[in-house]
Short mmCIF file of C-alpha atoms in Angstrom, two decimals:
data_model
loop_
_atom_site.label_atom_id
_atom_site.label_comp_id
_atom_site.label_asym_id
_atom_site.label_seq_id
_atom_site.Cartn_x
_atom_site.Cartn_y
_atom_site.Cartn_z
CA MET A 1 -24.29 -40.63 -18.07
CA ALA A 2 -27.57 -41.09 -19.90
CA TYR A 3 -28.09 -38.92 -22.96
CA ASN A 4 -31.16 -37.00 -23.94
CA THR A 5 -33.01 -38.67 -26.86
CA LYS A 6 -32.55 -35.58 -29.08
CA VAL A 7 -28.79 -35.69 -28.51
CA ILE A 8 -28.75 -39.38 -29.39
CA ASP A 9 -30.83 -38.74 -32.52
CA HIS A 10 -28.45 -36.03 -33.77
CA TYR A 11 -25.44 -38.20 -32.88
CA GLU A 12 -26.80 -41.24 -34.69
CA ASN A 13 -28.25 -39.33 -37.63
CA PRO A 14 -26.21 -36.15 -37.87
CA ARG A 15 -27.77 -33.62 -40.27
CA ASN A 16 -25.73 -31.82 -42.92
CA VAL A 17 -22.39 -33.56 -42.42
CA GLY A 18 -19.74 -32.58 -44.91
CA SER A 19 -17.82 -29.70 -46.37
CA LEU A 20 -18.49 -26.81 -48.72
CA ASP A 21 -15.82 -25.22 -50.90
CA LYS A 22 -14.00 -23.01 -48.43
CA ASN A 23 -12.47 -20.99 -51.30
CA SER A 24 -15.86 -20.01 -52.71
CA LYS A 25 -16.82 -16.39 -52.15
CA ALA A 26 -20.36 -17.43 -51.27
CA VAL A 27 -19.16 -19.71 -48.47
CA GLY A 28 -18.29 -18.68 -44.91
CA THR A 29 -16.28 -21.10 -42.77
CA GLY A 30 -16.16 -21.10 -38.98
CA LEU A 31 -13.55 -23.25 -37.21
CA VAL A 32 -13.76 -22.99 -33.43
CA GLY A 33 -12.47 -24.88 -30.41
CA ALA A 34 -9.15 -26.65 -29.97
CA PRO A 35 -8.02 -30.29 -30.08
CA GLU A 36 -6.45 -29.88 -26.61
CA CYS A 37 -9.84 -28.90 -25.22
CA GLY A 38 -11.49 -31.97 -26.70
CA ASP A 39 -13.78 -30.22 -29.17
CA VAL A 40 -13.41 -28.57 -32.56
CA MET A 41 -16.32 -27.53 -34.75
CA LYS A 42 -16.19 -26.60 -38.40
CA LEU A 43 -19.41 -25.01 -39.58
CA GLN A 44 -19.85 -23.72 -43.12
CA ILE A 45 -22.66 -21.71 -44.64
CA GLU A 46 -23.47 -20.82 -48.22
CA ILE A 47 -25.20 -17.48 -48.67
CA ASP A 48 -27.34 -16.22 -51.51
CA GLU A 49 -25.73 -13.00 -52.63
CA LYS A 50 -29.00 -11.18 -53.32
CA THR A 51 -31.32 -12.34 -50.56
CA ARG A 52 -28.61 -12.79 -47.86
CA VAL A 53 -30.35 -16.05 -46.99
CA ILE A 54 -28.32 -19.06 -45.90
CA THR A 55 -29.09 -21.62 -48.58
CA ASP A 56 -26.87 -24.45 -47.35
CA ALA A 57 -24.95 -25.40 -44.22
CA LYS A 58 -22.51 -28.20 -43.44
CA PHE A 59 -20.56 -29.23 -40.38
CA LYS A 60 -17.87 -31.52 -39.10
CA THR A 61 -17.19 -31.86 -35.38
CA PHE A 62 -14.54 -33.46 -33.20
CA GLY A 63 -16.04 -33.71 -29.76
CA CYS A 64 -18.43 -35.47 -27.45
CA GLY A 65 -21.97 -36.48 -28.38
CA SER A 66 -23.37 -33.17 -27.16
CA ALA A 67 -20.88 -31.21 -29.27
CA ILE A 68 -21.84 -33.21 -32.35
CA ALA A 69 -25.55 -32.73 -31.60
CA SER A 70 -25.14 -28.97 -30.97
CA SER A 71 -23.41 -28.39 -34.28
CA SER A 72 -25.79 -30.67 -36.18
CA LEU A 73 -28.71 -28.72 -34.74
CA ALA A 74 -27.01 -25.41 -35.58
CA THR A 75 -26.79 -26.35 -39.28
CA GLU A 76 -30.47 -27.27 -39.26
CA TRP A 77 -31.44 -23.97 -37.69
CA VAL A 78 -29.35 -21.62 -39.84
CA LYS A 79 -30.58 -23.03 -43.15
CA GLY A 80 -33.17 -20.73 -44.69
CA LYS A 81 -32.40 -17.93 -42.24
CA THR A 82 -30.96 -14.56 -43.16
CA ILE A 83 -27.59 -13.56 -41.74
CA ASP A 84 -29.25 -11.38 -39.12
CA GLN A 85 -31.65 -14.12 -38.08
CA ALA A 86 -28.76 -16.59 -37.82
CA LEU A 87 -26.80 -14.15 -35.67
CA ALA A 88 -29.75 -14.05 -33.28
CA ILE A 89 -29.41 -17.76 -32.41
CA LYS A 90 -28.27 -18.01 -28.81
CA ASN A 91 -26.47 -20.89 -27.12
CA THR A 92 -29.31 -21.07 -24.60
CA ASP A 93 -31.71 -21.95 -27.43
CA ILE A 94 -29.52 -24.96 -28.17
CA VAL A 95 -29.28 -25.87 -24.47
CA ASN A 96 -33.07 -25.83 -24.20
CA GLU A 97 -33.70 -27.75 -27.42
CA LEU A 98 -31.23 -30.53 -26.52
CA SER A 99 -31.78 -30.39 -22.72
CA LEU A 100 -28.03 -30.16 -22.20
CA PRO A 101 -26.81 -30.58 -18.60
CA PRO A 102 -24.66 -27.79 -17.07
CA ILE A 103 -21.42 -29.67 -17.82
CA LYS A 104 -22.26 -29.64 -21.56
CA ILE A 105 -23.20 -25.98 -21.88
CA HIS A 106 -19.79 -25.20 -23.40
CA CYS A 107 -20.83 -27.35 -26.40
CA SER A 108 -23.72 -24.98 -27.12
CA VAL A 109 -21.44 -21.95 -26.66
CA LEU A 110 -19.08 -23.44 -29.19
CA ALA A 111 -21.94 -23.98 -31.67
CA GLU A 112 -23.01 -20.34 -31.32
CA ASP A 113 -19.38 -19.28 -31.80
CA ALA A 114 -19.19 -21.46 -34.93
CA ILE A 115 -22.23 -19.75 -36.50
CA LYS A 116 -20.79 -16.31 -35.75
CA ALA A 117 -17.33 -17.29 -37.03
CA ALA A 118 -18.79 -18.61 -40.29
CA ILE A 119 -20.75 -15.38 -40.84
CA GLN A 120 -17.70 -13.30 -39.96
CA ASP A 121 -15.65 -15.22 -42.51
CA TYR A 122 -18.32 -14.61 -45.17
CA VAL A 123 -18.43 -10.89 -44.37
CA LYS A 124 -14.65 -10.70 -44.51
CA LYS A 125 -14.70 -12.25 -47.98
CA ASN A 126 -17.49 -9.91 -49.06
CA PRO A 127 -16.74 -6.59 -47.37
CA GLU A 128 -19.30 -4.76 -49.52
CA LYS A 129 -22.11 -6.89 -47.99
CA GLU A 130 -21.46 -5.67 -44.49
CA LYS A 131 -22.62 -2.17 -45.32
CA LEU A 132 -26.04 -3.51 -46.21
CA SER A 133 -26.78 -4.87 -42.80
CA MET B 1 -23.02 -63.29 -26.06
CA ARG B 2 -24.25 -60.85 -23.44
CA LEU B 3 -24.45 -57.18 -24.40
CA PRO B 4 -22.88 -54.81 -23.66
CA VAL B 5 -19.62 -56.76 -23.82
CA TYR B 6 -17.80 -56.14 -20.54
CA LEU B 7 -14.30 -54.80 -21.23
CA ASP B 8 -13.75 -52.81 -18.05
CA TYR B 9 -12.02 -55.38 -15.83
CA HIS B 10 -9.71 -52.70 -14.40
CA ALA B 11 -12.75 -51.12 -12.79
CA THR B 12 -14.08 -54.31 -11.28
CA ALA B 13 -14.77 -57.96 -12.06
CA PRO B 14 -17.71 -60.26 -11.38
CA VAL B 15 -17.44 -62.71 -8.50
CA ASP B 16 -16.26 -66.09 -9.73
CA PRO B 17 -18.98 -68.75 -9.13
CA GLU B 18 -16.45 -70.87 -7.23
CA VAL B 19 -15.78 -67.90 -4.94
CA LEU B 20 -19.46 -67.22 -4.37
CA GLN B 21 -20.04 -70.85 -3.47
CA ALA B 22 -17.26 -70.72 -0.88
CA MET B 23 -18.78 -67.59 0.66
CA MET B 24 -22.40 -68.70 0.92
CA PRO B 25 -22.32 -70.67 4.20
CA TYR B 26 -20.72 -67.70 5.96
CA PHE B 27 -23.77 -65.49 5.55
CA THR B 28 -26.26 -67.81 7.25
CA GLU B 29 -24.82 -71.02 8.75
CA VAL B 30 -21.40 -69.92 9.93
CA PHE B 31 -22.28 -66.39 10.92
CA GLY B 32 -20.19 -65.99 14.05
CA ASN B 33 -18.02 -63.02 14.94
CA ALA B 34 -14.40 -64.01 14.41
CA ALA B 35 -13.55 -62.10 17.57
CA SER B 36 -15.88 -64.18 19.78
CA ARG B 37 -13.36 -66.32 21.65
CA ASN B 38 -15.74 -68.29 23.90
CA HIS B 39 -17.92 -70.38 21.62
CA GLU B 40 -18.10 -72.56 18.55
CA TYR B 41 -19.63 -69.86 16.31
CA GLY B 42 -16.70 -67.56 16.90
CA TRP B 43 -14.12 -70.31 16.54
CA THR B 44 -15.37 -71.50 13.15
CA ALA B 45 -15.54 -67.93 11.85
CA GLU B 46 -12.01 -67.28 13.10
CA ALA B 47 -10.74 -70.49 11.51
CA ALA B 48 -12.24 -69.43 8.18
CA VAL B 49 -10.58 -66.02 8.42
CA GLU B 50 -7.23 -67.58 9.26
CA ARG B 51 -7.50 -69.95 6.29
CA ALA B 52 -8.17 -66.94 4.02
CA ARG B 53 -5.22 -65.11 5.57
CA GLN B 54 -2.99 -68.03 4.59
CA GLN B 55 -4.39 -68.12 1.07
CA VAL B 56 -3.75 -64.41 0.59
CA ALA B 57 -0.28 -64.55 2.16
CA LYS B 58 0.78 -67.51 0.05
CA LEU B 59 0.23 -65.77 -3.29
CA ILE B 60 2.65 -62.95 -2.45
CA GLY B 61 5.21 -65.01 -0.52
CA ALA B 62 4.27 -63.57 2.87
CA THR B 63 3.28 -65.16 6.18
CA GLU B 64 -0.30 -65.04 7.41
CA LYS B 65 0.51 -62.78 10.35
CA GLU B 66 1.55 -60.10 7.89
CA ILE B 67 -1.92 -59.76 6.33
CA ILE B 68 -4.29 -57.09 7.68
CA PHE B 69 -7.84 -57.19 6.31
CA THR B 70 -9.50 -53.87 5.45
CA SER B 71 -12.65 -52.60 3.75
CA GLY B 72 -11.06 -51.71 0.43
CA ALA B 73 -7.82 -50.81 -1.31
CA THR B 74 -8.46 -47.14 -0.63
CA GLU B 75 -8.35 -47.93 3.08
CA SER B 76 -5.28 -50.13 2.62
CA ASN B 77 -3.43 -47.31 0.84
CA ASN B 78 -4.51 -44.80 3.47
CA LEU B 79 -3.42 -47.09 6.29
CA ALA B 80 -0.05 -47.80 4.71
CA ILE B 81 0.86 -44.20 3.95
CA GLN B 82 -0.78 -42.38 6.86
CA GLY B 83 0.20 -45.17 9.22
CA VAL B 84 3.88 -44.97 8.30
CA ALA B 85 3.85 -41.15 8.24
CA GLU B 86 2.43 -40.96 11.75
CA MET B 87 4.63 -43.72 13.17
CA TYR B 88 7.92 -42.61 11.64
CA LYS B 89 7.50 -38.81 11.70
CA GLU B 90 10.29 -38.46 14.26
CA LYS B 91 12.64 -40.09 11.77
CA GLY B 92 11.69 -37.92 8.81
CA ASN B 93 8.93 -36.14 6.95
CA HIS B 94 9.74 -37.03 3.35
CA ILE B 95 7.67 -39.42 1.21
CA ILE B 96 8.37 -40.37 -2.41
CA THR B 97 5.68 -41.40 -4.88
CA SER B 98 4.82 -41.11 -8.57
CA PRO B 99 2.42 -38.70 -10.26
CA ILE B 100 0.43 -41.53 -11.89
CA GLU B 101 -0.59 -43.35 -8.72
CA HIS B 102 -4.24 -44.04 -8.01
CA LYS B 103 -6.08 -41.16 -6.33
CA ALA B 104 -6.20 -43.16 -3.10
CA VAL B 105 -2.42 -42.72 -2.89
CA LEU B 106 -2.18 -39.23 -4.38
CA ASP B 107 -4.92 -37.71 -2.25
CA THR B 108 -3.50 -39.30 0.89
CA CYS B 109 -0.15 -37.70 0.03
CA HIS B 110 -1.83 -34.34 -0.59
CA ALA B 111 -3.47 -34.56 2.82
CA LEU B 112 -0.08 -35.26 4.42
CA GLU B 113 1.45 -32.28 2.59
CA LYS B 114 -1.01 -30.07 4.41
CA LYS B 115 0.24 -31.56 7.68
CA GLY B 116 3.83 -30.58 6.90
CA PHE B 117 5.13 -33.64 5.10
CA GLU B 118 7.20 -33.19 1.98
CA ILE B 119 6.19 -35.29 -1.00
CA THR B 120 8.34 -35.92 -4.07
CA TYR B 121 6.46 -36.93 -7.22
CA LEU B 122 9.00 -38.83 -9.30
CA PRO B 123 9.19 -38.36 -13.04
CA VAL B 124 7.93 -41.35 -15.05
CA ASP B 125 9.13 -42.29 -18.53
CA HIS B 126 6.81 -42.14 -21.54
CA TYR B 127 5.66 -45.69 -20.81
CA GLY B 128 4.69 -44.75 -17.27
CA ARG B 129 7.60 -46.49 -15.55
CA VAL B 130 9.45 -45.36 -12.46
CA THR B 131 13.10 -46.39 -12.60
CA ALA B 132 15.15 -47.48 -9.59
CA GLU B 133 17.64 -44.77 -10.48
CA VAL B 134 15.19 -41.90 -10.05
CA VAL B 135 14.07 -43.42 -6.76
CA ARG B 136 17.68 -43.59 -5.58
CA ASN B 137 18.31 -39.96 -6.52
CA ALA B 138 15.19 -38.76 -4.74
CA ILE B 139 15.94 -40.41 -1.37
CA THR B 140 17.22 -38.03 1.31
CA PRO B 141 18.10 -38.61 4.98
CA LYS B 142 14.55 -37.43 5.75
CA THR B 143 12.85 -40.04 3.53
CA ILE B 144 10.68 -42.54 5.39
CA LEU B 145 8.61 -44.12 2.61
CA VAL B 146 8.57 -44.83 -1.12
CA SER B 147 5.13 -45.63 -2.56
CA VAL B 148 5.12 -46.78 -6.19
CA MET B 149 2.32 -48.77 -7.79
CA ALA B 150 2.94 -52.27 -9.13
CA ALA B 151 0.88 -51.79 -12.30
CA ASN B 152 -1.01 -48.76 -13.52
CA ASN B 153 -4.80 -48.92 -13.69
CA GLU B 154 -5.13 -46.91 -16.91
CA ILE B 155 -2.22 -47.96 -19.09
CA GLY B 156 -1.33 -51.30 -17.47
CA THR B 157 2.40 -50.54 -17.28
CA ILE B 158 4.25 -52.73 -14.78
CA ASN B 159 6.96 -51.11 -12.65
CA PRO B 160 10.38 -52.67 -11.94
CA LEU B 161 9.47 -53.46 -8.31
CA ARG B 162 12.46 -55.68 -7.65
CA GLU B 163 14.93 -52.92 -8.60
CA ILE B 164 13.04 -50.26 -6.67
CA GLY B 165 12.78 -52.57 -3.64
CA LYS B 166 16.52 -53.17 -3.75
CA VAL B 167 17.28 -49.44 -3.67
CA CYS B 168 14.89 -48.94 -0.75
CA LYS B 169 16.55 -51.77 1.21
CA GLU B 170 20.00 -50.31 0.57
CA LYS B 171 18.87 -46.91 1.78
CA GLY B 172 16.84 -48.21 4.72
CA VAL B 173 13.58 -46.69 3.47
CA LEU B 174 10.22 -48.48 3.63
CA PHE B 175 8.71 -49.54 0.29
CA HIS B 176 4.94 -49.60 -0.23
CA THR B 177 3.30 -50.73 -3.47
CA ASP B 178 -0.32 -50.39 -4.54
CA ALA B 179 -0.68 -53.78 -6.23
CA VAL B 180 -4.43 -53.66 -6.78
CA GLN B 181 -4.20 -54.17 -10.56
CA ALA B 182 -1.19 -56.48 -10.50
CA ILE B 183 -2.27 -59.11 -7.98
CA GLY B 184 -3.29 -62.34 -9.68
CA LYS B 185 -2.24 -60.95 -13.08
CA THR B 186 1.54 -60.90 -12.75
CA PRO B 187 3.77 -62.70 -10.20
CA ILE B 188 4.55 -60.72 -7.05
CA ASN B 189 6.76 -61.87 -4.20
CA VAL B 190 7.33 -59.52 -1.29
CA GLU B 191 10.58 -61.24 -0.27
CA GLU B 192 12.17 -61.29 -3.70
CA MET B 193 11.00 -57.76 -4.49
CA GLY B 194 11.86 -56.17 -1.15
CA ILE B 195 8.31 -54.94 -0.55
CA ASP B 196 7.44 -53.80 3.00
CA LEU B 197 3.80 -52.85 2.50
CA LEU B 198 1.42 -53.96 -0.25
CA SER B 199 -2.20 -53.03 -0.95
CA MET B 200 -4.56 -55.41 -2.72
CA THR B 201 -8.29 -55.85 -3.11
CA ALA B 202 -10.68 -58.73 -3.70
CA HIS B 203 -13.00 -57.35 -6.37
CA LYS B 204 -10.33 -56.97 -9.05
CA VAL B 205 -9.52 -60.69 -8.75
CA TYR B 206 -13.08 -62.05 -9.01
CA GLY B 207 -13.79 -61.73 -5.30
CA PRO B 208 -16.45 -59.58 -3.61
CA LYS B 209 -16.38 -55.81 -3.24
CA GLY B 210 -15.80 -54.27 0.18
CA VAL B 211 -12.89 -56.43 1.30
CA ALA B 212 -9.20 -55.87 0.80
CA ALA B 213 -5.87 -56.33 2.56
CA LEU B 214 -2.64 -54.65 3.46
CA TYR B 215 0.52 -56.70 3.73
CA VAL B 216 2.71 -55.35 6.55
CA ARG B 217 6.22 -56.81 6.85
CA ARG B 218 7.06 -58.30 10.26
CA LYS B 219 10.75 -59.10 9.82
CA ASN B 220 13.73 -57.27 8.26
CA PRO B 221 12.45 -54.76 9.11
CA ARG B 222 9.41 -55.02 11.36
CA VAL B 223 7.10 -52.33 10.01
CA ARG B 224 5.03 -50.48 12.58
CA LEU B 225 1.88 -48.56 11.70
CA ALA B 226 -0.24 -46.04 13.56
CA ALA B 227 -3.87 -47.13 13.20
CA ILE B 228 -6.36 -44.85 11.49
CA VAL B 229 -9.45 -46.81 12.57
CA HIS B 230 -9.60 -47.26 16.34
CA GLY B 231 -11.71 -49.66 18.36
CA GLY B 232 -11.61 -53.24 19.59
CA GLY B 233 -8.02 -53.91 18.61
CA HIS B 234 -8.71 -56.34 15.78
CA GLU B 235 -6.00 -57.14 13.20
CA ARG B 236 -3.16 -56.70 15.68
CA GLY B 237 -4.48 -53.27 16.57
CA MET B 238 -3.78 -51.92 13.12
CA ARG B 239 -7.38 -52.05 11.94
CA SER B 240 -10.19 -52.34 14.44
CA GLY B 241 -13.66 -53.43 13.40
CA THR B 242 -15.60 -56.68 13.18
CA LEU B 243 -14.19 -58.76 10.37
CA ASN B 244 -16.24 -59.20 7.20
CA VAL B 245 -16.07 -62.99 7.40
CA PRO B 246 -17.95 -63.93 4.18
CA GLY B 247 -16.01 -61.28 2.27
CA ILE B 248 -12.68 -62.44 3.67
CA VAL B 249 -13.52 -66.08 2.86
CA GLY B 250 -14.35 -64.99 -0.70
CA PHE B 251 -11.14 -62.96 -0.95
CA GLY B 252 -9.09 -65.97 0.15
CA LYS B 253 -10.81 -68.24 -2.34
CA ALA B 254 -10.42 -65.69 -5.14
CA ILE B 255 -6.71 -65.40 -4.44
CA GLU B 256 -6.34 -69.19 -4.36
CA VAL B 257 -8.05 -69.48 -7.76
CA ALA B 258 -5.91 -66.64 -9.14
CA GLY B 259 -2.75 -68.33 -7.92
CA ARG B 260 -3.47 -71.61 -9.63
CA SER B 261 -4.78 -70.13 -12.91
CA MET B 262 -2.64 -67.01 -13.35
CA VAL B 263 -0.14 -68.36 -15.88
CA GLU B 264 -2.61 -70.09 -18.19
CA GLU B 265 -5.25 -67.40 -17.85
CA GLY B 266 -2.74 -64.61 -18.42
CA ALA B 267 -1.58 -66.23 -21.65
CA ARG B 268 -5.14 -66.64 -22.93
CA ILE B 269 -6.13 -63.07 -22.05
CA GLN B 270 -2.97 -61.66 -23.58
CA MET B 271 -3.63 -63.59 -26.79
CA LEU B 272 -7.08 -61.99 -27.00
CA ARG B 273 -5.70 -58.55 -26.15
CA ASP B 274 -3.08 -58.87 -28.89
CA LEU B 275 -5.76 -60.01 -31.32
CA LEU B 276 -7.84 -56.91 -30.59
CA TRP B 277 -4.84 -54.60 -31.04
CA GLU B 278 -3.82 -56.34 -34.26
CA LYS B 279 -7.31 -56.00 -35.76
CA ILE B 280 -7.46 -52.32 -34.81
CA GLN B 281 -4.03 -51.60 -36.31
CA THR B 282 -4.83 -53.46 -39.51
CA GLU B 283 -8.00 -51.51 -40.18
CA LEU B 284 -7.23 -48.06 -38.82
CA ASP B 285 -4.42 -45.56 -39.37
CA GLU B 286 -3.14 -43.18 -36.70
CA VAL B 287 -3.87 -45.31 -33.65
CA TYR B 288 -1.38 -45.12 -30.80
CA LEU B 289 -0.71 -47.50 -27.94
CA ASN B 290 -0.45 -45.84 -24.53
CA GLY B 291 1.81 -47.58 -22.03
CA HIS B 292 4.59 -50.12 -22.37
CA PRO B 293 4.47 -52.54 -25.34
CA THR B 294 5.58 -55.58 -23.32
CA GLU B 295 5.88 -54.65 -19.63
CA ARG B 296 2.13 -54.37 -19.21
CA LEU B 297 -0.79 -56.25 -17.73
CA PRO B 298 -1.99 -58.99 -20.10
CA GLY B 299 -5.57 -57.72 -20.08
CA ASN B 300 -4.83 -54.05 -20.71
CA LEU B 301 -5.08 -52.21 -24.02
CA ASN B 302 -5.07 -48.41 -23.96
CA VAL B 303 -5.29 -46.78 -27.37
CA SER B 304 -5.55 -43.23 -28.68
CA PHE B 305 -7.69 -43.01 -31.82
CA ALA B 306 -6.43 -39.72 -33.26
CA TYR B 307 -9.06 -37.18 -34.39
CA VAL B 308 -11.95 -38.97 -32.62
CA GLU B 309 -13.06 -37.78 -29.19
CA GLY B 310 -13.29 -40.53 -26.57
CA GLU B 311 -16.74 -39.90 -25.21
CA SER B 312 -18.38 -39.74 -28.63
CA LEU B 313 -16.53 -42.94 -29.46
CA MET B 314 -17.98 -44.67 -26.40
CA MET B 315 -21.42 -43.30 -27.29
CA GLY B 316 -21.12 -44.90 -30.71
CA MET B 317 -20.17 -48.28 -29.32
CA LYS B 318 -22.56 -48.62 -26.44
CA GLU B 319 -22.54 -52.38 -26.97
CA LEU B 320 -19.09 -52.23 -25.36
CA ALA B 321 -18.47 -51.35 -21.72
CA VAL B 322 -15.10 -49.59 -21.84
CA SER B 323 -13.57 -46.50 -20.30
CA SER B 324 -12.00 -43.33 -21.72
CA GLY B 325 -9.25 -40.92 -20.72
CA SER B 326 -11.25 -38.12 -22.29
CA ALA B 327 -12.18 -35.12 -20.21
CA CYS B 328 -15.81 -35.35 -21.16
CA THR B 329 -16.23 -38.53 -19.13
CA SER B 330 -15.19 -36.86 -15.90
CA ALA B 331 -16.63 -33.94 -13.99
CA SER B 332 -13.32 -32.06 -14.06
CA LEU B 333 -13.10 -31.45 -17.85
CA GLU B 334 -9.41 -32.35 -17.54
CA PRO B 335 -8.24 -35.33 -19.54
CA SER B 336 -6.48 -38.24 -17.82
CA TYR B 337 -3.64 -37.13 -15.52
CA VAL B 338 -1.93 -40.46 -16.17
CA LEU B 339 -1.71 -39.88 -19.93
CA LYS B 340 -0.65 -36.27 -19.35
CA ASN B 341 2.19 -37.37 -17.07
CA ILE B 342 3.56 -39.89 -19.56
CA GLY B 343 3.74 -37.16 -22.18
CA VAL B 344 0.63 -37.94 -24.23
CA GLY B 345 -0.58 -34.59 -25.60
CA GLU B 346 -3.98 -33.38 -24.47
CA ASP B 347 -5.25 -33.71 -28.04
CA LEU B 348 -4.47 -37.43 -28.03
CA ALA B 349 -5.51 -37.91 -24.40
CA HIS B 350 -9.03 -36.88 -25.42
CA THR B 351 -9.11 -39.71 -27.94
CA SER B 352 -8.06 -42.56 -25.67
CA ILE B 353 -10.01 -45.69 -24.82
CA ARG B 354 -9.08 -48.28 -22.21
CA PHE B 355 -10.02 -51.88 -22.91
CA GLY B 356 -9.77 -54.22 -19.93
CA LEU B 357 -10.01 -57.94 -20.66
CA GLY B 358 -10.52 -60.59 -18.03
CA ARG B 359 -11.33 -64.15 -17.05
CA PHE B 360 -14.71 -64.28 -18.77
CA THR B 361 -13.74 -62.47 -21.99
CA THR B 362 -14.22 -64.69 -25.06
CA GLN B 363 -12.78 -64.60 -28.55
CA GLU B 364 -16.29 -64.03 -29.92
CA GLU B 365 -16.57 -60.92 -27.75
CA ILE B 366 -13.19 -59.62 -28.89
CA GLU B 367 -14.04 -60.10 -32.56
CA PHE B 368 -17.33 -58.30 -32.01
CA ALA B 369 -15.56 -55.51 -30.11
CA ALA B 370 -12.94 -55.06 -32.82
CA LYS B 371 -15.60 -54.69 -35.53
CA LYS B 372 -17.55 -52.22 -33.42
CA VAL B 373 -14.51 -50.10 -32.61
CA ILE B 374 -13.31 -50.01 -36.20
CA SER B 375 -16.68 -49.07 -37.70
CA THR B 376 -17.34 -46.39 -35.06
CA VAL B 377 -13.91 -44.79 -35.46
CA LYS B 378 -14.38 -44.73 -39.25
CA LYS B 379 -17.82 -43.18 -38.90
CA LEU B 380 -16.59 -40.50 -36.51
CA ARG B 381 -13.54 -39.72 -38.60
CA ASP B 382 -15.89 -38.98 -41.50
CA LEU B 383 -17.42 -36.48 -39.10
CA SER B 384 -14.11 -35.11 -37.82
CA PRO B 385 -12.78 -31.78 -39.12
CA LEU B 386 -9.37 -32.71 -37.70
CA TYR B 387 -9.15 -35.93 -39.70
CA GLU B 388 -10.14 -34.01 -42.84
CA MET B 389 -7.50 -31.36 -42.19
CA ALA B 390 -4.82 -33.96 -41.44
CA LYS B 391 -5.64 -35.75 -44.69
CA GLU B 392 -5.33 -32.43 -46.55
CA GLY B 393 -1.80 -32.24 -45.17
CA ILE B 394 -2.46 -29.43 -42.69
CA ASP B 395 -0.21 -29.56 -39.64
CA LEU B 396 -2.71 -29.33 -36.79
CA LYS B 397 -0.04 -28.02 -34.44
CA SER B 398 0.43 -24.96 -36.66
CA VAL B 399 -3.25 -23.98 -36.59
CA ASN B 400 -4.14 -21.00 -34.44
CA TRP B 401 -6.94 -22.62 -32.39
CA THR B 402 -9.50 -20.59 -30.52
CA GLY B 403 -9.47 -22.64 -27.34
CA HIS B 404 -12.09 -21.81 -24.74
#
């Protein structure tokens, strides 16, 4: 299978690899997928308490090249966005940006799930913030 | 060194130059139809085919009349299993096989199930071996055939053919083996091993693609087969169709070369395979060998690199031509059924890579491959949330995953 050049670029130069302090109140962690399914994504976001803007994002992914690229792209996209803007990112946006073939669409779904899970985790840690949105 | 380094010899092998040279005259000069009985062109073609038949027969301890040429091992397996099923259906409708056979065997069995045959898929041990004991226990008065592969194409495990053959003889059941991966790599003798039918193909032993053979025993017992390809009655009526003379000549030559070089070549390839495995184990933790540690093909190394997904691993080492048991490399999204059946968890099945070494593999290539594998696994483990969690002491089995 030949890969799209954008997938290869993200695979070879993944953006925002690493981890944030999962115990910090300002950090939301999303861990989605399962080892048995062949892909697991951990996506973390750091949120500015006042502006509700995502100031930093990190990821680590176990999965195929498309899964790595989808999560790398997701960290790029969420940075600088507000929670609501980040929640508006759809898996189809990722599919289009990376030209993923039908068999790899689940990678983009997982990336969208990872963003939502990270935000959910942040909201759970900061229940008072939810009322604002 | 030519890139990518070819380490996929279980898939296919290049034609040996000596083989190609032997084939060349049969495309242009000696082009006759081996079935043309009334002129020189036909006679020379037939003589060449008969010489190849002897070469093939000799390697497995058979006689030339027991070799039927076909178009590929898939056809050989189909002919063996369907041919026996059709011919012996009055005697019984039960066939025994293993769950880690090649698809050419498994799908043929599935097709027969739909026609009313009963198929038993024997359990294999965690190395992928079928024991003679489980074969014995599975045989019923209705059993007409046991089909167990000689060596597995993914994990390289070699089955105890001699013991299985002995049980089949005792019970009066025909024994077929798919020996595609084993021929020319490990000694096989149909007499000593009690094999009644054996499938093999040219392109895995440095011969051309599109030509293969089925050994069909003629004595003790005389095996009869119902043909699946009908026509001019070639190959004793078991496989009609004009013979692929250049291909058959190449097959014969390839088998002859394999016969004379097997021992020395096997030792060299195994030394390189062991070197690769040793380098990987020295540099990387949590790597697991799939298949039997000693009863395996000399050129096979199948390894699970925990916490690193197989397809991304192959993507990172595109200078190596290897194969993976990961789901992402197949259309089905299911990881390797072979690994699953030998008890490798799906998590580890996704991380497996098969290295296949062969005649033209060099030490330089293996050293290059080892470096590439090690650096790519390290890079991807830095990227792996699972590796991070494992290092933090989290038991991954206890995590409540959100599988999709």
